[in-house]
Amino acid sequence: MKLIAWTIRYPGREDILGVTTIADLRDVLRVLELPGRERPEFITHDMEVADHGSRVQNQGGRAEWSLTWTTVDDGS
């Protein structure tokens, strides 16, 4: 099971940090209902391929947020 450490940054809010599976992060993104057109499945697809990276959703002003992640050794 691949674990990732991630940070979501959204203007006017404290950073949200977590260490979860990709599936659990998708659930977090759905609950937060952040602005933008992309669904969590598309955003987290990059994580299935790359060990680290970031994604910025920029709709301008307060509609901008970012997600940064890195793979964590799960002990396997």
PDB file of N, CA and C in Angstrom, residues 22-47:
ATOM      1  N   ILE A  22      -3.759   7.178  -1.215  1.00  0.00           N
ATOM      2  CA  ILE A  22      -4.312   8.059  -2.250  1.00  0.00           C
ATOM      3  C   ILE A  22      -5.837   8.062  -2.181  1.00  0.00           C
ATOM      4  N   ALA A  23      -6.421   6.908  -1.952  1.00  0.00           N
ATOM      5  CA  ALA A  23      -7.883   6.815  -1.856  1.00  0.00           C
ATOM      6  C   ALA A  23      -8.422   7.677  -0.719  1.00  0.00           C
ATOM      7  N   ASP A  24      -7.733   7.666   0.425  1.00  0.00           N
ATOM      8  CA  ASP A  24      -8.178   8.484   1.553  1.00  0.00           C
ATOM      9  C   ASP A  24      -8.032   9.970   1.244  1.00  0.00           C
ATOM     10  N   LEU A  25      -6.994  10.352   0.521  1.00  0.00           N
ATOM     11  CA  LEU A  25      -6.840  11.751   0.136  1.00  0.00           C
ATOM     12  C   LEU A  25      -7.965  12.171  -0.802  1.00  0.00           C
ATOM     13  N   ARG A  26      -8.369  11.295  -1.711  1.00  0.00           N
ATOM     14  CA  ARG A  26      -9.508  11.611  -2.583  1.00  0.00           C
ATOM     15  C   ARG A  26     -10.738  11.945  -1.743  1.00  0.00           C
ATOM     16  N   ASP A  27     -10.968  11.165  -0.697  1.00  0.00           N
ATOM     17  CA  ASP A  27     -12.110  11.426   0.184  1.00  0.00           C
ATOM     18  C   ASP A  27     -11.985  12.797   0.846  1.00  0.00           C
ATOM     19  N   VAL A  28     -10.789  13.149   1.303  1.00  0.00           N
ATOM     20  CA  VAL A  28     -10.562  14.462   1.919  1.00  0.00           C
ATOM     21  C   VAL A  28     -10.885  15.567   0.915  1.00  0.00           C
ATOM     22  N   LEU A  29     -10.411  15.422  -0.312  1.00  0.00           N
ATOM     23  CA  LEU A  29     -10.662  16.443  -1.334  1.00  0.00           C
ATOM     24  C   LEU A  29     -12.159  16.581  -1.627  1.00  0.00           C
ATOM     25  N   ARG A  30     -12.873  15.483  -1.632  1.00  0.00           N
ATOM     26  CA  ARG A  30     -14.323  15.548  -1.864  1.00  0.00           C
ATOM     27  C   ARG A  30     -15.024  16.306  -0.732  1.00  0.00           C
ATOM     28  N   VAL A  31     -14.634  16.023   0.508  1.00  0.00           N
ATOM     29  CA  VAL A  31     -15.258  16.667   1.660  1.00  0.00           C
ATOM     30  C   VAL A  31     -14.980  18.164   1.666  1.00  0.00           C
ATOM     31  N   LEU A  32     -13.751  18.552   1.328  1.00  0.00           N
ATOM     32  CA  LEU A  32     -13.378  19.971   1.335  1.00  0.00           C
ATOM     33  C   LEU A  32     -14.090  20.758   0.252  1.00  0.00           C
ATOM     34  N   GLU A  33     -14.461  20.112  -0.848  1.00  0.00           N
ATOM     35  CA  GLU A  33     -15.120  20.795  -1.961  1.00  0.00           C
ATOM     36  C   GLU A  33     -14.390  22.076  -2.351  1.00  0.00           C
ATOM     37  N   LEU A  34     -13.102  21.954  -2.608  1.00  0.00           N
ATOM     38  CA  LEU A  34     -12.296  23.099  -3.013  1.00  0.00           C
ATOM     39  C   LEU A  34     -12.737  23.582  -4.388  1.00  0.00           C
ATOM     40  N   PRO A  35     -12.556  24.863  -4.681  1.00  0.00           N
ATOM     41  CA  PRO A  35     -12.976  25.387  -5.978  1.00  0.00           C
ATOM     42  C   PRO A  35     -12.157  24.804  -7.121  1.00  0.00           C
ATOM     43  N   GLY A  36     -12.743  24.793  -8.288  1.00  0.00           N
ATOM     44  CA  GLY A  36     -12.037  24.330  -9.471  1.00  0.00           C
ATOM     45  C   GLY A  36     -12.835  23.289 -10.224  1.00  0.00           C
ATOM     46  N   ARG A  37     -12.346  22.978 -11.368  1.00  0.00           N
ATOM     47  CA  ARG A  37     -13.076  22.081 -12.255  1.00  0.00           C
ATOM     48  C   ARG A  37     -12.663  20.619 -12.143  1.00  0.00           C
ATOM     49  N   GLU A  38     -11.476  20.370 -11.614  1.00  0.00           N
ATOM     50  CA  GLU A  38     -10.970  19.009 -11.615  1.00  0.00           C
ATOM     51  C   GLU A  38     -11.529  18.195 -10.456  1.00  0.00           C
ATOM     52  N   ARG A  39     -11.873  16.958 -10.749  1.00  0.00           N
ATOM     53  CA  ARG A  39     -12.354  16.047  -9.719  1.00  0.00           C
ATOM     54  C   ARG A  39     -11.160  15.406  -9.016  1.00  0.00           C
ATOM     55  N   PRO A  40     -11.323  14.965  -7.781  1.00  0.00           N
ATOM     56  CA  PRO A  40     -10.213  14.362  -7.039  1.00  0.00           C
ATOM     57  C   PRO A  40      -9.531  13.205  -7.762  1.00  0.00           C
ATOM     58  N   GLU A  41     -10.265  12.445  -8.541  1.00  0.00           N
ATOM     59  CA  GLU A  41      -9.653  11.323  -9.262  1.00  0.00           C
ATOM     60  C   GLU A  41      -8.578  11.803 -10.229  1.00  0.00           C
ATOM     61  N   PHE A  42      -8.821  12.923 -10.883  1.00  0.00           N
ATOM     62  CA  PHE A  42      -7.840  13.449 -11.827  1.00  0.00           C
ATOM     63  C   PHE A  42      -6.648  14.049 -11.103  1.00  0.00           C
ATOM     64  N   ILE A  43      -6.902  14.717 -10.009  1.00  0.00           N
ATOM     65  CA  ILE A  43      -5.823  15.337  -9.249  1.00  0.00           C
ATOM     66  C   ILE A  43      -4.893  14.277  -8.683  1.00  0.00           C
ATOM     67  N   THR A  44      -5.453  13.232  -8.097  1.00  0.00           N
ATOM     68  CA  THR A  44      -4.627  12.235  -7.434  1.00  0.00           C
ATOM     69  C   THR A  44      -4.046  11.205  -8.396  1.00  0.00           C
ATOM     70  N   HIS A  45      -4.455  11.201  -9.637  1.00  0.00           N
ATOM     71  CA  HIS A  45      -3.853  10.289 -10.617  1.00  0.00           C
ATOM     72  C   HIS A  45      -2.348  10.516 -10.725  1.00  0.00           C
ATOM     73  N   ASP A  46      -1.907  11.774 -10.662  1.00  0.00           N
ATOM     74  CA  ASP A  46      -0.472  12.081 -10.717  1.00  0.00           C
ATOM     75  C   ASP A  46       0.297  11.370  -9.607  1.00  0.00           C
ATOM     76  N   MET A  47      -0.325  11.210  -8.452  1.00  0.00           N
ATOM     77  CA  MET A  47       0.330  10.584  -7.308  1.00  0.00           C
ATOM     78  C   MET A  47       0.562   9.098  -7.530  1.00  0.00           C
TER      79      MET A  47
END
